[in-house]
Amino acid sequence: MITHFDKKYAKFSNVINVNLEKYISIQKDAEMPWASLYNSVKYSLMAGGKRLRPVIGLAVAEMLDCDFEKILPYLCAIEMIHTYSLIHDDLPVMDNDDYRRGIPTNHKVFGEAKAVLAGDALLNSAFETMLSDVSTSDLNEYKGKVDAMQFIAKASGINGMIAGQVLDIDSEGKKISESTLKQMHKLKTGALIKASVLAPAYICSATGEQFMKLEMFSENIGLAFQIKDDILDVVGNFENMGKKMGGDEIKNKSTFISMYGLEQSKVKLREATRNAISSLDIFGEKAAFLIELTEFIEKRNK
Ligand code: GRG
């Protein structure tokens, strides 16, 4: 049965797809001899994917009564950065995966060199997209947008997602502490999810209290997302996930499953979900869709 939530999620992810297509098309110069790289970029960017991060961002903006047009360049930029990270993570030199989003990984189709460059191009396209919006913005929106952009840069940077990936690589085959595991995920996946919540908070001028609550919310959904991702690597399947499962154990990765086991991981997932939802109390009924999204993160099978 298709629920009201499903319809709204599909509507929001469609808004994102339309805008991603728009922003990435601006970058294409068909006359140029390197235009073929654009096919590689588009192959991964438009391959589907849940669009969870930008959908969360739209839900936050709606809750704050904020115009979607103001935040779309920033949310699409986050999805571009996320896609770049997946392309690079799938490379033989990293996780060496053959499938992603239900289709062969970028390097399987375009070769490793072009996959590296497609990732690089997406990262830069993200910043071009945001900067081109900032440069034409009203002065009264300028500060929030620059703050959002700075947050996104840090979240994906050397002390953010990239740091998390370094910890992930360095922890393979080792026994790591609980705090290192948490820090690794906070950086590797949590930071960009946090940016999806806080970029709209900056741009939509959230109050100090709203900002603080959204920060708590984002940290808890980041944790819930990662615990669920680790659970799905054990119980998920290719049809739903669009990639091979079970890789964490084969690669001897440090995960919530290797640290706590499946049942205890489910308890921790429930706890993080509950904490995320309770940090939305101050928003009252306006938080309804964001609460459903949080429950989706807990219950998803893809
Ligand atoms: C290569 C710099 C660099 C970083 C890679 C985030 C990351 C760091 C790698 C991705 C590896 C991975 C599978 C991490 C687990 C969490 C995660 C990001 C899952 C995929 O995200 P979803 O489920 O994917 O939102 P879709 O395809 O729906 O967008």
Short mmCIF file of N, CA, C and O in Angstrom, two decimals, residues 83-169:
data_model
loop_
_atom_site.label_atom_id
_atom_site.label_comp_id
_atom_site.label_asym_id
_atom_site.label_seq_id
_atom_site.Cartn_x
_atom_site.Cartn_y
_atom_site.Cartn_z
N THR A 83 27.51 11.35 -3.80
CA THR A 83 27.72 10.46 -4.96
C THR A 83 29.21 10.32 -5.27
O THR A 83 29.70 9.22 -5.57
N TYR A 84 29.93 11.44 -5.19
CA TYR A 84 31.39 11.35 -5.40
C TYR A 84 32.01 10.38 -4.40
O TYR A 84 32.86 9.55 -4.75
N SER A 85 31.56 10.45 -3.13
CA SER A 85 32.16 9.59 -2.10
C SER A 85 31.87 8.11 -2.41
O SER A 85 32.71 7.24 -2.16
N LEU A 86 30.68 7.85 -2.95
CA LEU A 86 30.35 6.46 -3.29
C LEU A 86 31.21 5.96 -4.45
O LEU A 86 31.71 4.83 -4.43
N ILE A 87 31.39 6.81 -5.47
CA ILE A 87 32.22 6.41 -6.63
C ILE A 87 33.63 6.07 -6.16
O ILE A 87 34.19 5.04 -6.52
N HIS A 88 34.20 6.94 -5.34
CA HIS A 88 35.57 6.71 -4.87
C HIS A 88 35.64 5.51 -3.91
O HIS A 88 36.57 4.72 -3.97
N ASP A 89 34.62 5.39 -3.05
CA ASP A 89 34.62 4.28 -2.09
C ASP A 89 34.55 2.92 -2.80
O ASP A 89 35.06 1.92 -2.30
N ASP A 90 33.91 2.88 -3.96
CA ASP A 90 33.75 1.62 -4.69
C ASP A 90 35.00 1.21 -5.46
O ASP A 90 35.09 0.07 -5.94
N LEU A 91 35.95 2.11 -5.61
CA LEU A 91 37.15 1.81 -6.41
C LEU A 91 37.93 0.61 -5.85
O LEU A 91 37.93 0.38 -4.63
N PRO A 92 38.63 -0.12 -6.72
CA PRO A 92 39.43 -1.27 -6.25
C PRO A 92 40.38 -0.88 -5.12
O PRO A 92 40.61 -1.65 -4.20
N VAL A 93 40.93 0.33 -5.16
CA VAL A 93 41.89 0.74 -4.13
C VAL A 93 41.20 1.01 -2.78
O VAL A 93 41.85 1.07 -1.74
N MET A 94 39.87 1.13 -2.79
CA MET A 94 39.14 1.28 -1.52
C MET A 94 38.31 0.01 -1.27
O MET A 94 38.87 -1.01 -0.95
N ASP A 95 37.00 0.06 -1.49
CA ASP A 95 36.18 -1.11 -1.13
C ASP A 95 36.05 -2.15 -2.23
O ASP A 95 35.55 -3.24 -2.00
N ASN A 96 36.43 -1.77 -3.44
CA ASN A 96 36.43 -2.70 -4.57
C ASN A 96 35.06 -3.37 -4.77
O ASN A 96 34.93 -4.59 -4.69
N ASP A 97 34.04 -2.52 -5.01
CA ASP A 97 32.69 -3.05 -5.22
C ASP A 97 32.30 -3.00 -6.70
O ASP A 97 32.71 -2.09 -7.42
N ASP A 98 31.50 -4.00 -7.10
CA ASP A 98 31.11 -4.11 -8.52
C ASP A 98 29.76 -3.47 -8.81
O ASP A 98 29.46 -3.15 -9.97
N TYR A 99 28.92 -3.35 -7.79
CA TYR A 99 27.58 -2.79 -8.00
C TYR A 99 27.29 -1.69 -7.02
O TYR A 99 27.71 -1.74 -5.86
N ARG A 100 26.52 -0.72 -7.48
CA ARG A 100 26.08 0.39 -6.63
C ARG A 100 24.78 0.92 -7.23
O ARG A 100 24.67 1.08 -8.43
N ARG A 101 23.81 1.18 -6.39
CA ARG A 101 22.51 1.69 -6.84
C ARG A 101 21.91 0.78 -7.93
O ARG A 101 21.28 1.24 -8.87
N GLY A 102 22.21 -0.52 -7.80
CA GLY A 102 21.59 -1.50 -8.68
C GLY A 102 22.25 -1.65 -10.05
O GLY A 102 21.80 -2.45 -10.86
N ILE A 103 23.30 -0.91 -10.29
CA ILE A 103 23.98 -1.00 -11.60
C ILE A 103 25.50 -1.15 -11.36
O ILE A 103 25.97 -0.86 -10.26
N PRO A 104 26.25 -1.58 -12.39
CA PRO A 104 27.70 -1.71 -12.19
C PRO A 104 28.32 -0.38 -11.72
O PRO A 104 27.86 0.70 -12.12
N THR A 105 29.32 -0.49 -10.86
CA THR A 105 29.95 0.71 -10.31
C THR A 105 30.61 1.54 -11.43
O THR A 105 30.91 1.01 -12.51
N ASN A 106 30.85 2.77 -11.15
CA ASN A 106 31.35 3.71 -12.17
C ASN A 106 32.62 3.20 -12.84
O ASN A 106 32.72 3.21 -14.06
N HIS A 107 33.57 2.70 -12.02
CA HIS A 107 34.84 2.26 -12.62
C HIS A 107 34.68 1.02 -13.48
O HIS A 107 35.47 0.78 -14.39
N LYS A 108 33.64 0.21 -13.20
CA LYS A 108 33.39 -1.00 -14.01
C LYS A 108 32.96 -0.61 -15.42
O LYS A 108 33.19 -1.34 -16.37
N VAL A 109 32.31 0.55 -15.52
CA VAL A 109 31.80 0.98 -16.83
C VAL A 109 32.78 1.92 -17.55
O VAL A 109 33.03 1.77 -18.74
N PHE A 110 33.36 2.85 -16.80
CA PHE A 110 34.17 3.90 -17.44
C PHE A 110 35.67 3.75 -17.19
O PHE A 110 36.47 4.52 -17.71
N GLY A 111 36.04 2.78 -16.36
CA GLY A 111 37.47 2.60 -16.05
C GLY A 111 37.84 3.40 -14.81
O GLY A 111 37.17 4.38 -14.45
N GLU A 112 38.91 2.96 -14.15
CA GLU A 112 39.27 3.57 -12.86
C GLU A 112 39.64 5.04 -12.97
O GLU A 112 39.25 5.86 -12.15
N ALA A 113 40.41 5.38 -14.01
CA ALA A 113 40.88 6.77 -14.11
C ALA A 113 39.69 7.72 -14.26
O ALA A 113 39.60 8.76 -13.58
N LYS A 114 38.74 7.34 -15.12
CA LYS A 114 37.57 8.20 -15.34
C LYS A 114 36.66 8.24 -14.10
O LYS A 114 36.01 9.24 -13.84
N ALA A 115 36.65 7.14 -13.35
CA ALA A 115 35.83 7.14 -12.13
C ALA A 115 36.42 8.09 -11.08
O ALA A 115 35.69 8.82 -10.41
N VAL A 116 37.75 8.09 -10.97
CA VAL A 116 38.40 9.03 -10.04
C VAL A 116 38.04 10.46 -10.47
O VAL A 116 37.62 11.30 -9.65
N LEU A 117 38.14 10.71 -11.77
CA LEU A 117 37.89 12.07 -12.26
C LEU A 117 36.42 12.45 -12.15
O LEU A 117 36.09 13.61 -11.87
N ALA A 118 35.51 11.48 -12.34
CA ALA A 118 34.07 11.78 -12.19
C ALA A 118 33.79 12.20 -10.74
O ALA A 118 33.04 13.14 -10.49
N GLY A 119 34.44 11.50 -9.79
CA GLY A 119 34.28 11.88 -8.39
C GLY A 119 34.81 13.29 -8.13
O GLY A 119 34.15 14.12 -7.52
N ASP A 120 36.00 13.54 -8.65
CA ASP A 120 36.59 14.88 -8.49
C ASP A 120 35.68 15.95 -9.09
O ASP A 120 35.45 17.02 -8.50
N ALA A 121 35.16 15.65 -10.28
CA ALA A 121 34.30 16.62 -10.98
C ALA A 121 33.03 16.90 -10.17
O ALA A 121 32.60 18.05 -10.04
N LEU A 122 32.46 15.84 -9.58
CA LEU A 122 31.23 16.03 -8.79
C LEU A 122 31.49 16.90 -7.56
O LEU A 122 30.66 17.73 -7.19
N LEU A 123 32.65 16.68 -6.94
CA LEU A 123 32.97 17.49 -5.75
C LEU A 123 33.06 18.97 -6.14
O LEU A 123 32.50 19.84 -5.46
N ASN A 124 33.74 19.23 -7.24
CA ASN A 124 33.85 20.63 -7.67
C ASN A 124 32.52 21.19 -8.16
O ASN A 124 32.20 22.35 -7.90
N SER A 125 31.73 20.34 -8.83
CA SER A 125 30.40 20.80 -9.28
C SER A 125 29.53 21.21 -8.09
O SER A 125 28.74 22.15 -8.19
N ALA A 126 29.70 20.50 -6.99
CA ALA A 126 28.94 20.84 -5.78
C ALA A 126 29.25 22.28 -5.37
O ALA A 126 28.34 23.08 -5.09
N PHE A 127 30.54 22.62 -5.36
CA PHE A 127 30.90 23.97 -4.92
C PHE A 127 30.56 25.02 -5.97
O PHE A 127 30.16 26.13 -5.63
N GLU A 128 30.67 24.66 -7.25
CA GLU A 128 30.25 25.60 -8.30
C GLU A 128 28.76 25.90 -8.17
O GLU A 128 28.33 27.04 -8.32
N THR A 129 27.97 24.85 -7.88
CA THR A 129 26.52 25.03 -7.75
C THR A 129 26.19 25.98 -6.60
O THR A 129 25.38 26.90 -6.74
N MET A 130 26.84 25.78 -5.47
CA MET A 130 26.55 26.62 -4.30
C MET A 130 27.06 28.05 -4.53
O MET A 130 26.36 29.02 -4.24
N LEU A 131 28.27 28.16 -5.07
CA LEU A 131 28.84 29.50 -5.26
C LEU A 131 28.06 30.31 -6.28
O LEU A 131 27.90 31.53 -6.13
N SER A 132 27.56 29.62 -7.30
CA SER A 132 26.81 30.38 -8.30
C SER A 132 25.52 30.90 -7.69
O SER A 132 25.06 31.99 -8.01
N ASP A 133 24.95 30.15 -6.72
CA ASP A 133 23.76 30.67 -6.02
C ASP A 133 24.13 31.83 -5.10
O ASP A 133 23.46 32.87 -5.09
N VAL A 134 25.20 31.66 -4.33
CA VAL A 134 25.60 32.72 -3.39
C VAL A 134 25.88 34.02 -4.14
O VAL A 134 25.47 35.11 -3.72
N SER A 135 26.53 33.89 -5.28
CA SER A 135 26.96 35.10 -5.98
C SER A 135 25.78 35.91 -6.52
O SER A 135 25.93 37.09 -6.82
N THR A 136 24.60 35.28 -6.62
CA THR A 136 23.43 36.04 -7.11
C THR A 136 22.40 36.25 -6.00
O THR A 136 21.25 36.61 -6.27
N SER A 137 22.80 36.01 -4.76
CA SER A 137 21.83 36.10 -3.65
C SER A 137 21.66 37.51 -3.12
O SER A 137 22.57 38.32 -3.18
N ASP A 138 20.47 37.74 -2.53
CA ASP A 138 20.24 38.99 -1.80
C ASP A 138 21.20 39.05 -0.62
O ASP A 138 21.52 38.02 -0.03
N LEU A 139 21.59 40.28 -0.28
CA LEU A 139 22.54 40.42 0.83
C LEU A 139 22.01 39.83 2.14
O LEU A 139 22.76 39.28 2.93
N ASN A 140 20.67 39.93 2.34
CA ASN A 140 20.12 39.42 3.62
C ASN A 140 20.16 37.89 3.72
O ASN A 140 19.99 37.33 4.79
N GLU A 141 20.38 37.22 2.58
CA GLU A 141 20.47 35.74 2.63
C GLU A 141 21.92 35.27 2.59
O GLU A 141 22.21 34.08 2.74
N TYR A 142 22.80 36.22 2.36
CA TYR A 142 24.20 35.92 2.09
C TYR A 142 24.87 35.15 3.23
O TYR A 142 25.47 34.11 3.04
N LYS A 143 24.71 35.69 4.46
CA LYS A 143 25.43 35.10 5.61
C LYS A 143 25.01 33.65 5.84
O LYS A 143 25.85 32.77 6.00
N GLY A 144 23.71 33.39 5.85
CA GLY A 144 23.22 32.02 6.09
C GLY A 144 23.75 31.07 5.03
O GLY A 144 24.12 29.93 5.33
N LYS A 145 23.79 31.53 3.79
CA LYS A 145 24.24 30.66 2.70
C LYS A 145 25.75 30.38 2.78
O LYS A 145 26.19 29.25 2.56
N VAL A 146 26.51 31.41 3.12
CA VAL A 146 27.97 31.20 3.26
C VAL A 146 28.24 30.27 4.45
O VAL A 146 29.08 29.37 4.38
N ASP A 147 27.50 30.46 5.54
CA ASP A 147 27.67 29.58 6.71
C ASP A 147 27.33 28.13 6.34
O ASP A 147 28.02 27.19 6.75
N ALA A 148 26.26 27.97 5.58
CA ALA A 148 25.86 26.61 5.15
C ALA A 148 26.96 25.98 4.30
O ALA A 148 27.34 24.83 4.49
N MET A 149 27.49 26.78 3.38
CA MET A 149 28.53 26.28 2.48
C MET A 149 29.79 25.89 3.27
O MET A 149 30.42 24.87 3.01
N GLN A 150 30.13 26.73 4.24
CA GLN A 150 31.30 26.41 5.07
C GLN A 150 31.08 25.12 5.85
O GLN A 150 31.97 24.27 5.96
N PHE A 151 29.86 24.95 6.35
CA PHE A 151 29.56 23.73 7.10
C PHE A 151 29.68 22.50 6.20
O PHE A 151 30.24 21.47 6.58
N ILE A 152 29.16 22.62 4.98
CA ILE A 152 29.22 21.50 4.02
C ILE A 152 30.68 21.19 3.67
O ILE A 152 31.08 20.02 3.59
N ALA A 153 31.48 22.24 3.47
CA ALA A 153 32.90 22.04 3.13
C ALA A 153 33.61 21.29 4.26
O ALA A 153 34.36 20.34 4.02
N LYS A 154 33.35 21.73 5.49
CA LYS A 154 34.01 21.07 6.63
C LYS A 154 33.51 19.64 6.80
O LYS A 154 34.29 18.73 7.10
N ALA A 155 32.21 19.45 6.64
CA ALA A 155 31.62 18.11 6.85
C ALA A 155 32.20 17.10 5.86
O ALA A 155 32.36 15.93 6.19
N SER A 156 32.51 17.57 4.66
CA SER A 156 33.02 16.62 3.66
C SER A 156 34.55 16.62 3.60
O SER A 156 35.13 15.85 2.85
N GLY A 157 35.18 17.46 4.40
CA GLY A 157 36.61 17.69 4.26
C GLY A 157 37.53 16.83 5.11
O GLY A 157 37.15 15.75 5.61
N ILE A 158 38.74 17.35 5.28
CA ILE A 158 39.82 16.58 5.90
C ILE A 158 39.54 16.20 7.36
O ILE A 158 40.04 15.19 7.85
N ASN A 159 38.72 17.02 8.04
CA ASN A 159 38.32 16.66 9.41
C ASN A 159 36.87 16.18 9.47
O ASN A 159 36.25 16.17 10.53
N GLY A 160 36.32 15.82 8.30
CA GLY A 160 34.93 15.35 8.23
C GLY A 160 34.88 13.99 7.57
O GLY A 160 35.54 13.04 8.03
N MET A 161 34.14 13.89 6.45
CA MET A 161 33.94 12.59 5.80
C MET A 161 35.24 11.91 5.40
O MET A 161 35.39 10.69 5.56
N ILE A 162 36.20 12.71 4.93
CA ILE A 162 37.47 12.09 4.49
C ILE A 162 38.20 11.51 5.71
O ILE A 162 38.75 10.41 5.65
N ALA A 163 38.15 12.23 6.83
CA ALA A 163 38.77 11.70 8.06
C ALA A 163 38.12 10.37 8.45
O ALA A 163 38.81 9.42 8.84
N GLY A 164 36.80 10.31 8.33
CA GLY A 164 36.08 9.08 8.68
C GLY A 164 36.51 7.93 7.79
O GLY A 164 36.67 6.79 8.26
N GLN A 165 36.73 8.24 6.51
CA GLN A 165 37.17 7.18 5.58
C GLN A 165 38.58 6.71 5.94
O GLN A 165 38.88 5.53 5.86
N VAL A 166 39.43 7.64 6.38
CA VAL A 166 40.79 7.26 6.79
C VAL A 166 40.72 6.32 8.00
O VAL A 166 41.37 5.27 8.03
N LEU A 167 39.87 6.69 8.97
CA LEU A 167 39.72 5.82 10.15
C LEU A 167 39.21 4.45 9.75
O LEU A 167 39.65 3.42 10.26
N ASP A 168 38.27 4.45 8.80
CA ASP A 168 37.69 3.19 8.33
C ASP A 168 38.77 2.29 7.71
O ASP A 168 38.88 1.11 8.04
N ILE A 169 39.58 2.88 6.85
CA ILE A 169 40.65 2.10 6.20
C ILE A 169 41.64 1.60 7.24
O ILE A 169 42.03 0.43 7.25
#
